[in-house]
XYZ file of C-alpha atoms in Angstrom:
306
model
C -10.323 27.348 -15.921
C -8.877 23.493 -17.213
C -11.640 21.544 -18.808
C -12.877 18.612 -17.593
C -15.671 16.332 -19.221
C -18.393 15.723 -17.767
C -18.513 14.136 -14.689
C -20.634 10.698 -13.067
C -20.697 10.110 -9.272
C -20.956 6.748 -9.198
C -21.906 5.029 -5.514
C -20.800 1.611 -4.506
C -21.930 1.453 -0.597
C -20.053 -1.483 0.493
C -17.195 -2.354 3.294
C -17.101 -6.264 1.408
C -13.246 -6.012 1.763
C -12.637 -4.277 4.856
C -12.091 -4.994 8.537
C -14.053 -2.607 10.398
C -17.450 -2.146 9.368
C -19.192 1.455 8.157
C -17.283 2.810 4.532
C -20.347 1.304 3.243
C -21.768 4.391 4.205
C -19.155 6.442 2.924
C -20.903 7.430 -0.423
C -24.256 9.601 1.323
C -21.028 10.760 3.741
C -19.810 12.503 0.443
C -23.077 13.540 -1.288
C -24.029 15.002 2.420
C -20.944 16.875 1.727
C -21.620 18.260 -0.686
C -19.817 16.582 -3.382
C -22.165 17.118 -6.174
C -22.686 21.324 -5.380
C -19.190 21.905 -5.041
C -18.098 20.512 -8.477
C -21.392 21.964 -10.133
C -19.990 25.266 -8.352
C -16.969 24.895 -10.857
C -18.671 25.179 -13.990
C -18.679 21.582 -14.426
C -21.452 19.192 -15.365
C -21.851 16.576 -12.826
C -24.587 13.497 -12.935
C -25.384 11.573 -9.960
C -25.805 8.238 -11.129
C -26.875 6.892 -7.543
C -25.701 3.582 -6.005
C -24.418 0.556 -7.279
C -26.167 -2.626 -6.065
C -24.257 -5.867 -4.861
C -24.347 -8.704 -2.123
C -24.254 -7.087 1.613
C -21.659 -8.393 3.637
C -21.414 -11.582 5.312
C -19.455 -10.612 7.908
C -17.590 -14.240 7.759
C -13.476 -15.159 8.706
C -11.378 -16.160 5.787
C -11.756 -19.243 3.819
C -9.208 -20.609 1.674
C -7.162 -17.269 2.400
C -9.623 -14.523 1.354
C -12.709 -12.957 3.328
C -15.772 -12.752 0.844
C -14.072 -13.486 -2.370
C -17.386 -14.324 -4.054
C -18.784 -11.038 -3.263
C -15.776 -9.262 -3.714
C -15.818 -10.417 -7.325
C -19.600 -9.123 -7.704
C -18.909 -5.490 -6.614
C -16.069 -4.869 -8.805
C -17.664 -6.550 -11.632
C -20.204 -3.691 -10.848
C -17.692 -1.145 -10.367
C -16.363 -2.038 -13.654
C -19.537 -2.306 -15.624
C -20.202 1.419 -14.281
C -16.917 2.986 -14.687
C -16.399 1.209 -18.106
C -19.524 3.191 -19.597
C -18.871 6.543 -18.126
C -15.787 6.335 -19.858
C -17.132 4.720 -23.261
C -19.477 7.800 -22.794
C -16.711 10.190 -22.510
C -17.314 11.167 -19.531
C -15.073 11.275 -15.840
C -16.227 8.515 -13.749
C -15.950 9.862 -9.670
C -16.184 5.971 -7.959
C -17.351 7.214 -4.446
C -16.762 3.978 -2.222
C -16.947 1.971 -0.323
C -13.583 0.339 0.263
C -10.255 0.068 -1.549
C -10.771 -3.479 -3.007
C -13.209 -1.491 -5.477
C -10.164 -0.265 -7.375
C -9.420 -3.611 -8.924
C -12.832 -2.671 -10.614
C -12.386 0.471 -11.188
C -8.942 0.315 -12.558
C -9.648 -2.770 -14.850
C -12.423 -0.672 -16.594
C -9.418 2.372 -17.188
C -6.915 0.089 -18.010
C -9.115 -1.717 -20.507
C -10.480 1.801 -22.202
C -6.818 2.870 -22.311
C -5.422 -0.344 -23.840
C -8.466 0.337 -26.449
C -7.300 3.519 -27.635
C -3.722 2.793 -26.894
C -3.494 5.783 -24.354
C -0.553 5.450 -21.817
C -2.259 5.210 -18.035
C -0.511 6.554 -14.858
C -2.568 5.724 -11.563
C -1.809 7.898 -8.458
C -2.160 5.803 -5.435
C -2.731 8.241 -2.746
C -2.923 5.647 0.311
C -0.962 5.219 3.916
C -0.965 1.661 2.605
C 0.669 -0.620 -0.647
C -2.192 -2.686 -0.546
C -0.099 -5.233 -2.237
C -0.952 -8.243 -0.118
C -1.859 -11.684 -0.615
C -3.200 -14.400 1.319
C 0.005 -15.623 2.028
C 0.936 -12.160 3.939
C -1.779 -11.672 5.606
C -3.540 -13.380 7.963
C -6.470 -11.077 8.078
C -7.722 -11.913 4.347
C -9.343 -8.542 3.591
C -9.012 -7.992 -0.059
C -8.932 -3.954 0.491
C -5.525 -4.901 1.541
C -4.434 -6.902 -1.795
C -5.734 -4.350 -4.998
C -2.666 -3.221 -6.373
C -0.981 -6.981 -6.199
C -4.421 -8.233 -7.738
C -3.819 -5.919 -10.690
C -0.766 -6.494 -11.295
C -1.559 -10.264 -11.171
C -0.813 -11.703 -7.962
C -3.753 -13.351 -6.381
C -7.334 -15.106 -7.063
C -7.631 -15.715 -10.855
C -11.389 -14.138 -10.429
C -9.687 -11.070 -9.371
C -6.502 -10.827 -11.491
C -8.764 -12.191 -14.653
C -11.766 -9.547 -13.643
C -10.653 -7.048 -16.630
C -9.763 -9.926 -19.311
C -6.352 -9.282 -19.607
C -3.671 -10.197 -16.780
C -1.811 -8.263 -15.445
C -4.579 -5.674 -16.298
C -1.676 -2.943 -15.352
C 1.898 -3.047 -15.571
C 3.539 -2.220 -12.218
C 5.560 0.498 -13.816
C 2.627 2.416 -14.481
C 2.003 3.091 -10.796
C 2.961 5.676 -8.345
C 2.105 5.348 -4.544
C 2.229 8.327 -2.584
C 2.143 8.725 1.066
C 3.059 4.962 1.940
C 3.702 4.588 5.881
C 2.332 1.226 6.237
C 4.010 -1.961 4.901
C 3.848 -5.469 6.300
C 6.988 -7.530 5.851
C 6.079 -9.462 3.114
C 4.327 -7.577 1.383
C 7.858 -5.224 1.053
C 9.604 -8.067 0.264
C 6.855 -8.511 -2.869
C 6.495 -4.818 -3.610
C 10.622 -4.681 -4.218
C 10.385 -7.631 -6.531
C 7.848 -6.147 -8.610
C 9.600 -3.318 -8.665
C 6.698 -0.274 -7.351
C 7.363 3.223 -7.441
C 6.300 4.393 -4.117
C 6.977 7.767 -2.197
C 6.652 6.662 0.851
C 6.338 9.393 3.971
C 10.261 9.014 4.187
C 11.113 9.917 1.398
C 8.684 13.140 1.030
C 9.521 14.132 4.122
C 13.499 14.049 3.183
C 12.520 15.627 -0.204
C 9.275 17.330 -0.233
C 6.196 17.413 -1.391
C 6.414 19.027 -4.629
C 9.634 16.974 -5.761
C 7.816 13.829 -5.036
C 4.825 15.111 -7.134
C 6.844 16.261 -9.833
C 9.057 12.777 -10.341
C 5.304 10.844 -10.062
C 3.901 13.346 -12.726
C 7.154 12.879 -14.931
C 6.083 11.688 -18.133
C 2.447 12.379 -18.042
C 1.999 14.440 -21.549
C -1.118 14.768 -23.553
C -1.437 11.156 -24.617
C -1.789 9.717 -21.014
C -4.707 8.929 -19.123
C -4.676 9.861 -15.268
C -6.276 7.723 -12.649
C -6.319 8.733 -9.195
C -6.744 6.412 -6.345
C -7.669 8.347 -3.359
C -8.041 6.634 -0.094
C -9.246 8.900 2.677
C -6.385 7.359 4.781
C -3.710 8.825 3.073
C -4.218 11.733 5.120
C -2.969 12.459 8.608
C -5.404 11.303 10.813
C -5.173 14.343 13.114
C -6.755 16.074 10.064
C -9.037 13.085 8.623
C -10.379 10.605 11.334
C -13.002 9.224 10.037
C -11.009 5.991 8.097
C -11.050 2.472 9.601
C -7.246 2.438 9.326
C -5.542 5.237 10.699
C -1.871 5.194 10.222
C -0.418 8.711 11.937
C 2.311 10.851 10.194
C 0.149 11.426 7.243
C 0.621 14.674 4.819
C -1.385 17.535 6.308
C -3.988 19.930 4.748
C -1.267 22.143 2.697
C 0.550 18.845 1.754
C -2.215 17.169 0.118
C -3.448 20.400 -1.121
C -0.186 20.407 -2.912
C -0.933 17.350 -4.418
C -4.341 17.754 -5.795
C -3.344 21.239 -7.133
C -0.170 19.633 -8.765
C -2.586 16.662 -10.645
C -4.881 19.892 -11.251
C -1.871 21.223 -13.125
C -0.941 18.117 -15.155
C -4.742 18.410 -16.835
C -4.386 14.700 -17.647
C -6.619 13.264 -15.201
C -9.710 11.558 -16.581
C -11.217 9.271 -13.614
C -10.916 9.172 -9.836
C -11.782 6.576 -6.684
C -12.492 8.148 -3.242
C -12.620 5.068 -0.681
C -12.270 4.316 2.483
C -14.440 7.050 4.083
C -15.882 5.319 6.995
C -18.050 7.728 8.775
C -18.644 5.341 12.023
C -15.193 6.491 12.865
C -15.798 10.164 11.996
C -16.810 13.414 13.776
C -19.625 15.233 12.429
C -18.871 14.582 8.732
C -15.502 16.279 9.152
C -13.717 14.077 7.221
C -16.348 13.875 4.041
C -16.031 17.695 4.160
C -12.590 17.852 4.073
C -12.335 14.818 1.155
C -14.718 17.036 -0.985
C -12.429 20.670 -0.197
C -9.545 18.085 -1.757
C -11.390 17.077 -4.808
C -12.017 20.645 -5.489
C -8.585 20.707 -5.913
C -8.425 18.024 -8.189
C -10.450 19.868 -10.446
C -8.396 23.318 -10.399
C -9.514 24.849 -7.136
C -6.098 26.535 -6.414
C -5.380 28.007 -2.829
C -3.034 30.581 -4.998
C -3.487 33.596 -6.418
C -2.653 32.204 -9.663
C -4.390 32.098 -13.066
């Protein structure tokens, strides 16, 4: 079996940058899942480290462009407070969310631990969205929309400034996989900055395991793996319970593929799940399928391979 270092479930119960209410609850979605048993079921040693706590949500339109910036900027600063020791610790920080605008957090803290050790960082954004808005694309103003273009350093200067260093990634060190949803401005941006995406056209001209294998290019022994796992990268036929469903998703042996081919690479070293909303779900099918998927992550093969 791969090793893996230990490994924190961190909890951050919050839909602050959302537009649908309920992926606060997505973090006792997973544990009721079974998270924690399943990866303790692989040999590995996993610490619950229970649930974040920051400002609930307001529930208010946008001002000045953004919805909730102020609490926005608490939660990550308590995402990246928590992931940032798990990983001082040496151990994998699991960021159960919540919503994707926890990544800006989450990331900040990997980019910042990699930049310290001068480790090369790849992050796999598995998402049906770029989430490389700003408030000049979208009307809406939810900041789960805007985390990749806030690390990279387009937006609020509390959000692009959260990790101390801007941009606290460099574009090229991105991959986005499964991408079916783009507004038009946000393309326009994502072409300028230059983003690697696989978007669902592509895969399905090329296929899954050539898309996997040109993201995972490069990734050697002296890189540090983040995956960014949004429950809505999967086809919502087989994963319903996400506020923002976007169909012609990859299906259950497609994003098996994936996992098991990031399994293979042995480089990763941190992971967000977000965007489980289970409001939307059907008896905790989607949790339960989010968990089978992690599994994979961590060398749960579907092949009768050693």
């Amino acid at each position: 079996m791969r090793h893996f270092p230990p490994v924190s479930l961190i909890g951050a119960p919050t839909d602050i940058g959302a537009g649908h209410r309920g992926a606060a609850m997505g973090p006792e979605a997973l544990r009721v899942a079974g998270i924690a048993e399943a990866l303790q079921a692989r040999g590995l040693d996993v610490v619950d480290r229970g649930n974040l706590f920051g400002p609930l949500n307001p529930w208010l339109p946008p001002s000045a462009g953004y919805r909730h910036l102020g609490e926005v900027i608490e939660w990550n600063n308590e995402v990246m407070r928590a992931v940032g020791a798990e990983l001082m610790a040496q151990r994998l920080p699991i960021l159960l969310g919540g919503d994707h605008c926890l990544a800006i957090g989450s990331i900040a803290a990997v980019a910042n631990f990699c930049r310290e050790r001068n480790k090369k960082l790849r992050v796999l954004w598995l998402d049906a969205h770029a989430d490389f808005n700003t408030s000049t694309i979208t009307p809406s103003g939810n900041v789960h929309g805007m985390p990749v273009a806030c690390l990279c350093g387009h937006g609020p200067a509390q959000l692009t400034e959260i990790g101390g260093t801007v941009p606290a990634i460099d574009p090229a060190c991105v991959r986005q996989i499964g991408i079916r949803s783009v507004d038009a401005g946000e393309k326009k941006l994502v072409r300028d900055v230059g983003l690697d995406i696989y978007d669902m056209r592509y895969i399905d001209e090329v296929g899954m395991r050539r898309a996997m294998e040109e993201a995972l290019s490069g990734v050697d022994e002296d890189t540090h793996v983040h995956v960014s796992f949004d429950v809505d990268f999967l086809d919502p036929d087989i994963a319903p319970g996400v506020g923002t469903t976007v169909p012609g998703g990859p299906n259950y042996r497609e994003a098996q593929l994936v996992m098991e081919m990031i399994a293979d690479s042995g480089r990763m070293r941190s992971l967000d799940i977000v965007e489980l909303n289970p409001a939307f779900d059907n008896q905790n099918r989607t949790a339960k399928l989010a968990v089978d998927l992690v599994e994979s992550l961590f060398g749960k093969s579907t092949l009768m391979r050693e």
